[in-house]
Structures are given as structure tokens and as C-alpha cells.
Amino acid sequence: MQLRLSSRLIISVSLIVGLMLSLFIWNSSKLTLNSQKEQLKQYIDDQADILSVALVSGLANNDQDLLNEIVKRLRNNPNIIYLIVYDNQQQVKAAFSPEHHPYKHTYNSQGILDKNAVDLTLPLEQKGISLGEVHLGYSIKNLIEKTRITKMINIGIALSGLLITILLTALLSFYITRGLRWLEAGARAMEKNDLQFRIPLNSRDEIGNVARSFNALAEHLQQASKKLNSEYSLLESEKHRMETLLNSVNAVVLEMDPHSKDFLYVSQEAETLLGYSCQQWLETGFWEHHLHPDDTDWVISTINEQLSETGDFSLDYRLRHCNGEYIWIRSIHSLSYDPDMQLHYRGLFLDITQEKKSEQRILYLANHDSLTGLHNRNHFQEQLTHQINYAVRFNLESTLLFIDLDQFKYINDTLGHQSGDKCLITAAQTLQASLREVDIIGRLGGDEFGIILPRTDENGALKVAHNLLENLAKQTLFPDKLSVTLSASIGITLFPTHSDSPSELLAQADAAMYTAKRDGRNRAHVYSDQDKELLNMQTKIQWESRIRHALDNDLFVLHYQPIVDLRTHRIAHYEALLRMQDEDGQLIYPSDFLEIAERFGLINDIDKWVLNKSIQVQGETRHNPEPVTLAVNLSGRHFGSTEFIDLVKDALKKYHADPHSLIFEVTETAAVENFSQAKSFINALRSLGCRFALDDFGMGYSSFQYLKNLPVDMVKIDGNFVRNLHNNHDDRVIVKAMCELARGMHIHTIAEFVENEEIMILLQEFGIDYGQGFYIAYPEAKFKPQTTDSLITKNASG
């Protein structure tokens, strides 16, 4: 136990004072005793001289009475204990002594009778002659008593002084240590975080100054503590809010060491993602140990490459779940430096397993027939293109088989679609089971199948075809109903012998298949030159049928490509572009069917559909915040047609469309070739409020001559002058001249085929009003929602 400072001070002072007083008492007693001894000695010496003179006279005269009288008188002296007078013969002449000191007692040579007396022997001589001696016992009780009294007085004085000293020291130490005790109490209070404690000292000494400084510090700390507590409460609230927010996010929020790849923090969602606790996620090497082996190298390499740059990036890869299965995650990360130039690697983990499965399913469905599981037509054509390129590169001969089931329409119509589906599934399984692993089979549509036989010549293909027919014949369907046996007609073509074009090969194989069907069905036929005429006619007939089917079943659609004001980057209007859909929903472009539509007299019906649909769409958007303006392509065959003008009027009325929001585009060639009719036709439609644009401007030799006589509102500069504008000086001169000419005639200019930023900048420099092209936007089935933001900027950055 450690004594307090005041106790140590009192004890120290008391010990020092006590020691000094003890020395004082000892020394004082010693001095007193010595002094009294000297006085006693002087007294005894004086008495001895007097006694000697008196006794010498009695001995010399042998006067016994005198001796007795002297001894008698001395007997009354309280300080003389005994007295014995001897003559020179050692005979006692006179004496007195207490009972315990008989005169015949023999005294020690030191002359000490006992502790209360002094034994003295005095010689008695006269003129040098010894007469005898006297033995005297002198009491020192008085001396001892005085010495004792003196010592007691000194002790009393010392004890009083010591007590006074202790009291004074205690008072002084209390005064001195009182401030220290308060300072100690303040320190202990501060140690316990009791910042409200204040030291109640107002003295002007050093301790008071320290106390005031302490109180000022405590006040400052108390205010700072209140502020910190307030900020801490806010931070705790914010932390709780952020933790709640982070834990409610369906993603793992994380921070990772960019070099060791160890996690520094993960949100609660981490436990749900992989089934491991958050603490396990923070273990060394957790991330790398759970990467899929196939992803480890490229993921780590990609992340290390990103460490040299700041910014955001994302990766898709697989991590192992605690159940052993791998899940797909999307890792979205941000790299940034703090003010101390420490690199921080933060981000999110999103579970995209279902997304990946959906992608795989979508990819599978995009490439496979949903009924049979075989490659669909598009994917089969891709495989065919690949096999053709491979055969051409290595000078190999391969074969394409086109298979059509016989009597399938009869089965489907008689027994129903479910039976028809069963027939297709059985045929697909039989065909697939009869092929090699390297062979490729796909369903081309309906009851048609295609097979690619790599590295197979004509004889090998015929053997395969006959084997397929035999295996199909072994399949008996619906024995309880019609007991149908499968058969098929097979067309064969060789590549690259017959062609290296996928579409031509399919058409050839299709023609060969029809020849086999014409020759009696259930057989195979190799394509030959005699099949070409049949192929051409068949192709045209098929396209006519497809076009009529599209008209009858509303399979034509419009796609809309924005035309943008190059000054404001706002959409000025859209061009309506025609597309046809096949049975699988695939888009077919006008270049594939318009020529045949013209030949078979279907083009007028298509034009009417486009016109009617465009006006309908415009009418539907008329009451929108920003109504749509559409540009519609017209054929020159309608020039002079009052029926077409009436059709426009009727459609405008029927759909409540705004004629000022319709722009009809006619090609320059068609307008010039039918100039008079075109001019009247254009004026008639402009009188309704419609506008006109001259398409493909600049291609005709008479463009500039006729432009001033055609009442058009816009000219579309032909794309052949625009597509190489940034590389061709002549094109730049021509386009600039067209722009200046049109501007001088108050006609707006539109540049098509705007495919890069350089072309865009040149057009803006020339003063072209509008732009259209893939750099700005692709045609889509829906209108662009951006009507105020820059499409160009978005498309360029994307």
C-alpha cells in the first residue's frame, strides 16, 4: 500500500525532528550529568578537606571524644551514608554505617558501594606523617534524581516539540497537498470520463494556476466530447442506415485489397450468395480459392491489368458455393486513389446465375428448333457458311441434303397438330441417330430438314440418303389409327462444286428435292443443270406466295430511322422503312422481295399498306406531347394516279392524321422521267398540307436543271456522295455545292449514310440541315424516346 504524500511528509518530518530531539535529549542529559558530577566532586573534595582537618586534629591528639563528636555530627548529614575512621594501625577509631554497610565491610577498590553511592578513601596526614585514613560512603541519590528529572523535562519538552512539529507539519502538508488532492481527484474523474468535474480552487499560487488550466481543459474536452458524441450519434445513425441499406441490396457490397485479392469488407448479402459467413469471406485467399479453375487465370490477369488505371469495370465469372456448385456472378468494381495515394478496390457482386441460364436458354432457343431440338434455319445457315469456307480453304468436297417429309400435310390435317408434332419429332430423332457426330442436322421449317455431310462426295451422300430413307421407313406411327410409315424426298447438292453460296446451295438442294418428289417421292436426287429452270421458277413462286401470305396475315412491319437536325441534335422526323417477317419472326429486307412483288403485280398492295400504316401511326401520335413526323417512300408509278391521292385523303380523315407531319419521298430518277406528272402529283399532295423530299439527289445528270421546277421541300443527298466524304475531296466539293444550291433555293438538305463522326463534322461545317445514318441511330420498330437529348452524342459514346 502506497502512503499518500501528506502522510509521507508528516512521517518524514516527524522522524527527522524526533531524531534531532533524541540527540538533543541525550546530549543535554549527558551534559547535565557531567555538570552535576563535577559539582558533586567539588563538593566532596571541599567536604573531604574540611573533614580531614577535623579528623587529623582528633587523631593527632588521640582525642576520642572529638572524633566521636565529629562522626556524630556527620551522621546527621543525609548525603553521608557511612563513615569509618582508621588510625595508622588500621584500627577503627570512630564510625557509623547503615546495617547493610557495617563498618567492617570491605569495599571494592573502585570505590563504588552500590549504584546510589560513591565509596571514598581519604588519607589523614600531618606534616607528611600518616595518621590514618577515613572511609566515606557518599550518597548520589540526589544527583541521580536531578538527572532523572532533567531527563524527563527534556523528554517532555522533546515530545511537546515533536507533537507541535507533527501538528504543524500536518497542517502544512494538508495545505500543500489539498490542491494536489483536488488535482488527483480531477485526474481520476477525467480517467473515468467524468468531464463535468471541476476543481474548486481559487488560490493564486502555482497549484491554483494548474487547477484553472485543468478546469479549462475539462471544459474544452466536455464541449468537444459533446460535439463528438453528437457527431458519433449521427455517424452511428448513418452507419446503421447504410448497413440497413447495404444489407437490403440484393448484391454483395465489398472492398478488396487490390494486391492480395483478399476481402477487407463484405456486406451481409455475402452469406446468402455463397453460403459462407462474412468472417470466412475475410480469410486469406478466400476469393482465389473459390474461383472456377477455367476462370482463374484470365480473371486475375484482367484485374491486374486494370490496377494501372482508375475507373470502373465489370467482369462475369464463376465462384464456388459452399454446396460445391458454381454460380455466375457479375463483378462491378471501381478503382480509385485516396488523398494519401492509397489504391482502393471497391464494388459489387451480383448473382447472375439465372441471367446466364436464361442467356444460355435464349441462345439455345435462338439457335435451335423448340420442337425437335435441332439447329434452326438461321443457325443451320451459319454452320453451312462455316463448312463452305472450310471446304474452299482446304479444297474438300462436302454435301448438303434437303429433306422434305412426304404426306406430312395429310397427317397434320387428318390427325391434328399434336400428331404432326410427334411425326416431326420421330423423324428428327431418326435422322439424327443415322448420322455421324461430325454431320450437322437442322430443321429448316415446317416438315423440311437440312443435313450437312462434311468431307462427303456424291456417292457417299447417296449412300447416306438411302440409309436415311430406310431408317425412316422402319418408323411406324399411329398403329391404332392410320399406321403411317415415314418417308421423305431428299435433294442433294455438292459444295463447293455446285456453289459456294449458302443461299444458292439451299435453293439448289430444294430444287433437287422437288425433282425427287416429282419423280415419285421417297427417293433422293442430286442437283443438276436441268434443275436450274425449275429452281428459278420455284423461287419466284415461293416468294410470291410468301408476299401474299405476308399481306394476308399482316406480316409487314414498319421500322423508323430518326432524321436529326444537325444544329440542335433533336429528332426532326423519322423515315418509315418497310420490313417483312417470315414465319419464325425473322426480318426480310425490301431488296429481297420488292422486285418479285413488282413482277407479280403485288407492289401496289404493298404501297397501299405502307401508306395506310404510316398515316395511321401518325394519327395515333398526334395528341402526344411531341407528335411524330414521318417520311414515306413513294414509287413513281403513282404519279398521275387520282386513286392514290384519294387514298391519302381517306386515310388522313380516317385516322385524324396531320398532313403537315407527312413527308413523301420520291427518287430523283422517277421524278425526272415523269416530270410533268410528278410535278402535278406533288402539287396535289402539297395542297393537302403534305411535304415532299427528292430522294437520291445528285445521281441524275439533270438534277440541277429540274430542281428549280419541282415543288419539293427537301432534297436527300445520295449516300454515294456522303459515305466517303471524309476521304474524297471531289465528294466534299459536290456535297458543298449541293448544299449551297439548295440553300439558295430555300430547300432543306438531308444527308444519308452518316456513318462516323468525321462525316458528321464535315456536314455541319457545310451547313447541311439534317442527317440520317447508322452513326446517328439504327432503324427500330419503336420510336426513339430521346427527343431533346442528343442522339448523336449518345450513339457516339455507346
Tab-separated table of N, CA and C in Angstrom, residues 282-371:
chain	number	residue	atom	x	y	z
A	282	LEU	N	-13.541	-13.051	-45.239
A	282	LEU	CA	-12.387	-12.198	-44.946
A	282	LEU	C	-11.099	-12.992	-44.749
A	283	GLU	N	-11.182	-14.328	-44.834
A	283	GLU	CA	-9.985	-15.144	-44.662
A	283	GLU	C	-9.050	-14.982	-45.850
A	284	THR	N	-7.766	-15.187	-45.593
A	284	THR	CA	-6.746	-15.047	-46.649
A	284	THR	C	-6.988	-16.059	-47.764
A	285	GLY	N	-6.967	-15.557	-49.005
A	285	GLY	CA	-7.075	-16.430	-50.176
A	285	GLY	C	-8.466	-16.933	-50.480
A	286	PHE	N	-9.491	-16.412	-49.781
A	286	PHE	CA	-10.855	-16.937	-49.977
A	286	PHE	C	-11.297	-16.780	-51.424
A	287	TRP	N	-11.090	-15.598	-51.990
A	287	TRP	CA	-11.595	-15.328	-53.344
A	287	TRP	C	-10.937	-16.242	-54.378
A	288	GLU	N	-9.605	-16.319	-54.338
A	288	GLU	CA	-8.907	-17.140	-55.336
A	288	GLU	C	-9.247	-18.611	-55.175
A	289	HIS	N	-9.416	-19.081	-53.943
A	289	HIS	CA	-9.719	-20.495	-53.706
A	289	HIS	C	-11.104	-20.883	-54.216
A	290	HIS	N	-11.973	-19.889	-54.411
A	290	HIS	CA	-13.345	-20.193	-54.839
A	290	HIS	C	-13.612	-19.825	-56.290
A	291	LEU	N	-12.581	-19.369	-56.999
A	291	LEU	CA	-12.740	-19.109	-58.429
A	291	LEU	C	-12.837	-20.420	-59.200
A	292	HIS	N	-13.634	-20.406	-60.260
A	292	HIS	CA	-13.704	-21.582	-61.133
A	292	HIS	C	-12.337	-21.768	-61.801
A	293	PRO	N	-11.826	-23.008	-61.870
A	293	PRO	CA	-10.499	-23.234	-62.479
A	293	PRO	C	-10.367	-22.654	-63.880
A	294	ASP	N	-11.445	-22.683	-64.646
A	294	ASP	CA	-11.377	-22.159	-66.006
A	294	ASP	C	-11.351	-20.636	-66.041
A	295	ASP	N	-11.721	-19.999	-64.939
A	295	ASP	CA	-11.786	-18.530	-64.899
A	295	ASP	C	-10.594	-17.902	-64.193
A	296	THR	N	-9.863	-18.693	-63.405
A	296	THR	CA	-8.844	-18.136	-62.510
A	296	THR	C	-7.820	-17.277	-63.239
A	297	ASP	N	-7.193	-17.833	-64.271
A	297	ASP	CA	-6.083	-17.121	-64.923
A	297	ASP	C	-6.538	-15.832	-65.580
A	298	TRP	N	-7.594	-15.913	-66.380
A	298	TRP	CA	-7.981	-14.712	-67.137
A	298	TRP	C	-8.590	-13.643	-66.243
A	299	VAL	N	-9.296	-14.049	-65.173
A	299	VAL	CA	-9.897	-13.052	-64.279
A	299	VAL	C	-8.804	-12.298	-63.518
A	300	ILE	N	-7.850	-13.040	-62.933
A	300	ILE	CA	-6.772	-12.393	-62.181
A	300	ILE	C	-5.937	-11.517	-63.108
A	301	SER	N	-5.659	-12.017	-64.318
A	301	SER	CA	-4.883	-11.236	-65.283
A	301	SER	C	-5.609	-9.949	-65.660
A	302	THR	N	-6.910	-10.044	-65.881
A	302	THR	CA	-7.693	-8.862	-66.257
A	302	THR	C	-7.707	-7.834	-65.128
A	303	ILE	N	-7.886	-8.299	-63.889
A	303	ILE	CA	-7.919	-7.373	-62.750
A	303	ILE	C	-6.561	-6.700	-62.573
A	304	ASN	N	-5.481	-7.472	-62.700
A	304	ASN	CA	-4.139	-6.893	-62.561
A	304	ASN	C	-3.880	-5.837	-63.632
A	305	GLU	N	-4.388	-6.055	-64.828
A	305	GLU	CA	-4.235	-5.057	-65.887
A	305	GLU	C	-4.996	-3.782	-65.549
A	306	GLN	N	-6.138	-3.930	-64.894
A	306	GLN	CA	-6.959	-2.771	-64.555
A	306	GLN	C	-6.352	-1.944	-63.425
A	307	LEU	N	-5.445	-2.561	-62.632
A	307	LEU	CA	-4.892	-1.860	-61.473
A	307	LEU	C	-4.057	-0.644	-61.867
A	308	SER	N	-3.584	-0.629	-63.100
A	308	SER	CA	-2.781	0.510	-63.546
A	308	SER	C	-3.624	1.705	-63.926
A	309	GLU	N	-4.928	1.539	-63.926
A	309	GLU	CA	-5.830	2.617	-64.300
A	309	GLU	C	-6.906	2.764	-63.227
A	310	THR	N	-7.445	3.958	-63.108
A	310	THR	CA	-8.593	4.166	-62.230
A	310	THR	C	-9.854	4.164	-63.074
A	311	GLY	N	-10.975	3.933	-62.435
A	311	GLY	CA	-12.238	3.905	-63.159
A	311	GLY	C	-13.030	2.657	-62.820
A	312	ASP	N	-14.085	2.436	-63.566
A	312	ASP	CA	-14.999	1.327	-63.309
A	312	ASP	C	-14.810	0.253	-64.368
A	313	PHE	N	-15.044	-0.988	-63.965
A	313	PHE	CA	-15.050	-2.089	-64.918
A	313	PHE	C	-15.867	-3.238	-64.316
A	314	SER	N	-16.271	-4.163	-65.160
A	314	SER	CA	-17.066	-5.288	-64.686
A	314	SER	C	-16.619	-6.562	-65.390
A	315	LEU	N	-16.777	-7.670	-64.660
A	315	LEU	CA	-16.417	-8.988	-65.190
A	315	LEU	C	-17.511	-9.979	-64.804
A	316	ASP	N	-17.740	-10.957	-65.661
A	316	ASP	CA	-18.640	-12.060	-65.359
A	316	ASP	C	-17.804	-13.330	-65.223
A	317	TYR	N	-17.883	-13.985	-64.067
A	317	TYR	CA	-17.150	-15.236	-63.884
A	317	TYR	C	-17.860	-16.055	-62.813
A	318	ARG	N	-17.271	-17.199	-62.475
A	318	ARG	CA	-17.942	-18.143	-61.578
A	318	ARG	C	-17.196	-18.290	-60.254
A	319	LEU	N	-17.980	-18.418	-59.164
A	319	LEU	CA	-17.448	-18.677	-57.826
A	319	LEU	C	-18.125	-19.929	-57.263
A	320	ARG	N	-17.397	-20.661	-56.438
A	320	ARG	CA	-17.919	-21.906	-55.878
A	320	ARG	C	-18.763	-21.643	-54.640
A	321	HIS	N	-19.980	-22.172	-54.659
A	321	HIS	CA	-20.883	-22.102	-53.500
A	321	HIS	C	-20.434	-23.122	-52.464
A	322	CYS	N	-20.871	-22.943	-51.223
A	322	CYS	CA	-20.479	-23.879	-50.169
A	322	CYS	C	-20.994	-25.289	-50.424
A	323	ASN	N	-22.021	-25.428	-51.274
A	323	ASN	CA	-22.535	-26.758	-51.613
A	323	ASN	C	-21.753	-27.421	-52.739
A	324	GLY	N	-20.688	-26.741	-53.214
A	324	GLY	CA	-19.845	-27.304	-54.260
A	324	GLY	C	-20.201	-26.874	-55.661
A	325	GLU	N	-21.381	-26.309	-55.845
A	325	GLU	CA	-21.785	-25.858	-57.167
A	325	GLU	C	-21.212	-24.460	-57.442
A	326	TYR	N	-21.043	-24.173	-58.725
A	326	TYR	CA	-20.546	-22.864	-59.133
A	326	TYR	C	-21.699	-21.982	-59.570
A	327	ILE	N	-21.644	-20.732	-59.127
A	327	ILE	CA	-22.661	-19.769	-59.541
A	327	ILE	C	-21.980	-18.665	-60.343
A	328	TRP	N	-22.744	-18.052	-61.227
A	328	TRP	CA	-22.236	-16.928	-62.020
A	328	TRP	C	-22.438	-15.633	-61.237
A	329	ILE	N	-21.395	-14.827	-61.175
A	329	ILE	CA	-21.514	-13.504	-60.548
A	329	ILE	C	-21.020	-12.450	-61.528
A	330	ARG	N	-21.619	-11.274	-61.394
A	330	ARG	CA	-21.139	-10.110	-62.150
A	330	ARG	C	-20.403	-9.212	-61.163
A	331	SER	N	-19.133	-9.056	-61.384
A	331	SER	CA	-18.278	-8.270	-60.503
A	331	SER	C	-18.145	-6.858	-61.086
A	332	ILE	N	-18.756	-5.883	-60.396
A	332	ILE	CA	-18.699	-4.483	-60.835
A	332	ILE	C	-17.798	-3.737	-59.866
A	333	HIS	N	-16.706	-3.198	-60.376
A	333	HIS	CA	-15.690	-2.633	-59.485
A	333	HIS	C	-15.319	-1.205	-59.864
A	334	SER	N	-14.807	-0.513	-58.856
A	334	SER	CA	-14.318	0.852	-59.036
A	334	SER	C	-12.947	0.957	-58.384
A	335	LEU	N	-11.975	1.456	-59.138
A	335	LEU	CA	-10.628	1.676	-58.625
A	335	LEU	C	-10.394	3.171	-58.445
A	336	SER	N	-9.943	3.563	-57.266
A	336	SER	CA	-9.717	4.986	-57.007
A	336	SER	C	-8.622	5.146	-55.970
A	337	TYR	N	-7.994	6.328	-55.988
A	337	TYR	CA	-6.940	6.655	-55.016
A	337	TYR	C	-7.486	7.648	-53.996
A	338	ASP	N	-7.089	7.453	-52.719
A	338	ASP	CA	-7.453	8.428	-51.694
A	338	ASP	C	-6.388	9.534	-51.658
A	339	PRO	N	-6.578	10.570	-50.827
A	339	PRO	CA	-5.581	11.661	-50.786
A	339	PRO	C	-4.173	11.201	-50.449
A	340	ASP	N	-4.031	10.055	-49.766
A	340	ASP	CA	-2.709	9.524	-49.440
A	340	ASP	C	-2.168	8.628	-50.537
A	341	MET	N	-2.835	8.630	-51.698
A	341	MET	CA	-2.436	7.840	-52.862
A	341	MET	C	-2.467	6.344	-52.579
A	342	GLN	N	-3.386	5.948	-51.713
A	342	GLN	CA	-3.628	4.537	-51.477
A	342	GLN	C	-4.728	4.071	-52.430
A	343	LEU	N	-4.468	2.969	-53.132
A	343	LEU	CA	-5.431	2.458	-54.104
A	343	LEU	C	-6.532	1.685	-53.386
A	344	HIS	N	-7.783	2.001	-53.700
A	344	HIS	CA	-8.933	1.310	-53.104
A	344	HIS	C	-9.704	0.587	-54.207
A	345	TYR	N	-10.124	-0.634	-53.872
A	345	TYR	CA	-10.779	-1.520	-54.836
A	345	TYR	C	-12.128	-1.913	-54.225
A	346	ARG	N	-13.172	-1.235	-54.658
A	346	ARG	CA	-14.497	-1.465	-54.092
A	346	ARG	C	-15.463	-1.852	-55.204
A	347	GLY	N	-16.568	-2.478	-54.805
A	347	GLY	CA	-17.515	-2.848	-55.854
A	347	GLY	C	-18.667	-3.684	-55.352
A	348	LEU	N	-19.286	-4.395	-56.284
A	348	LEU	CA	-20.471	-5.209	-56.025
A	348	LEU	C	-20.293	-6.579	-56.653
A	349	PHE	N	-20.904	-7.592	-56.017
A	349	PHE	CA	-21.078	-8.908	-56.616
A	349	PHE	C	-22.578	-9.120	-56.817
A	350	LEU	N	-22.973	-9.364	-58.041
A	350	LEU	CA	-24.371	-9.649	-58.351
A	350	LEU	C	-24.493	-11.102	-58.783
A	351	ASP	N	-25.487	-11.780	-58.265
A	351	ASP	CA	-25.752	-13.152	-58.678
A	351	ASP	C	-26.485	-13.132	-60.019
A	352	ILE	N	-25.803	-13.555	-61.079
A	352	ILE	CA	-26.408	-13.547	-62.409
A	352	ILE	C	-26.548	-14.973	-62.941
A	353	THR	N	-26.624	-15.935	-62.008
A	353	THR	CA	-26.747	-17.333	-62.434
A	353	THR	C	-27.985	-17.533	-63.284
A	354	GLN	N	-29.119	-17.007	-62.811
A	354	GLN	CA	-30.347	-17.158	-63.584
A	354	GLN	C	-30.263	-16.418	-64.905
A	355	GLU	N	-29.599	-15.244	-64.865
A	355	GLU	CA	-29.427	-14.492	-66.114
A	355	GLU	C	-28.613	-15.294	-67.116
A	356	LYS	N	-27.525	-15.932	-66.619
A	356	LYS	CA	-26.704	-16.740	-67.512
A	356	LYS	C	-27.475	-17.944	-68.036
A	357	LYS	N	-28.237	-18.559	-67.148
A	357	LYS	CA	-29.047	-19.687	-67.604
A	357	LYS	C	-30.064	-19.231	-68.641
A	358	SER	N	-30.639	-18.044	-68.383
A	358	SER	CA	-31.595	-17.506	-69.354
A	358	SER	C	-30.903	-17.188	-70.668
A	359	GLU	N	-29.673	-16.615	-70.567
A	359	GLU	CA	-28.926	-16.324	-71.789
A	359	GLU	C	-28.631	-17.600	-72.559
A	360	GLN	N	-28.202	-18.621	-71.789
A	360	GLN	CA	-27.922	-19.891	-72.456
A	360	GLN	C	-29.188	-20.481	-73.074
A	361	ARG	N	-30.289	-20.319	-72.324
A	361	ARG	CA	-31.555	-20.826	-72.851
A	361	ARG	C	-31.978	-20.026	-74.082
A	362	ILE	N	-31.816	-18.693	-73.984
A	362	ILE	CA	-32.163	-17.846	-75.127
A	362	ILE	C	-31.267	-18.165	-76.314
A	363	LEU	N	-29.960	-18.331	-76.018
A	363	LEU	CA	-29.027	-18.673	-77.088
A	363	LEU	C	-29.389	-20.017	-77.706
A	364	TYR	N	-29.764	-20.951	-76.813
A	364	TYR	CA	-30.165	-22.260	-77.337
A	364	TYR	C	-31.412	-22.132	-78.207
A	365	LEU	N	-32.391	-21.372	-77.686
A	365	LEU	CA	-33.626	-21.211	-78.449
A	365	LEU	C	-33.378	-20.424	-79.732
A	366	ALA	N	-32.429	-19.494	-79.668
A	366	ALA	CA	-32.130	-18.713	-80.866
A	366	ALA	C	-31.471	-19.564	-81.940
A	367	ASN	N	-30.811	-20.638	-81.504
A	367	ASN	CA	-30.085	-21.478	-82.463
A	367	ASN	C	-30.736	-22.835	-82.716
A	368	HIS	N	-31.780	-23.152	-81.946
A	368	HIS	CA	-32.369	-24.484	-82.058
A	368	HIS	C	-33.884	-24.401	-82.226
A	369	ASP	N	-34.381	-25.394	-82.846
A	369	ASP	CA	-35.829	-25.523	-83.032
A	369	ASP	C	-36.444	-25.995	-81.723
A	370	SER	N	-37.476	-25.302	-81.271
A	370	SER	CA	-38.054	-25.606	-79.956
A	370	SER	C	-38.747	-26.962	-79.912
A	371	LEU	N	-39.218	-27.454	-81.048
A	371	LEU	CA	-39.944	-28.731	-81.064
A	371	LEU	C	-38.997	-29.915	-81.113
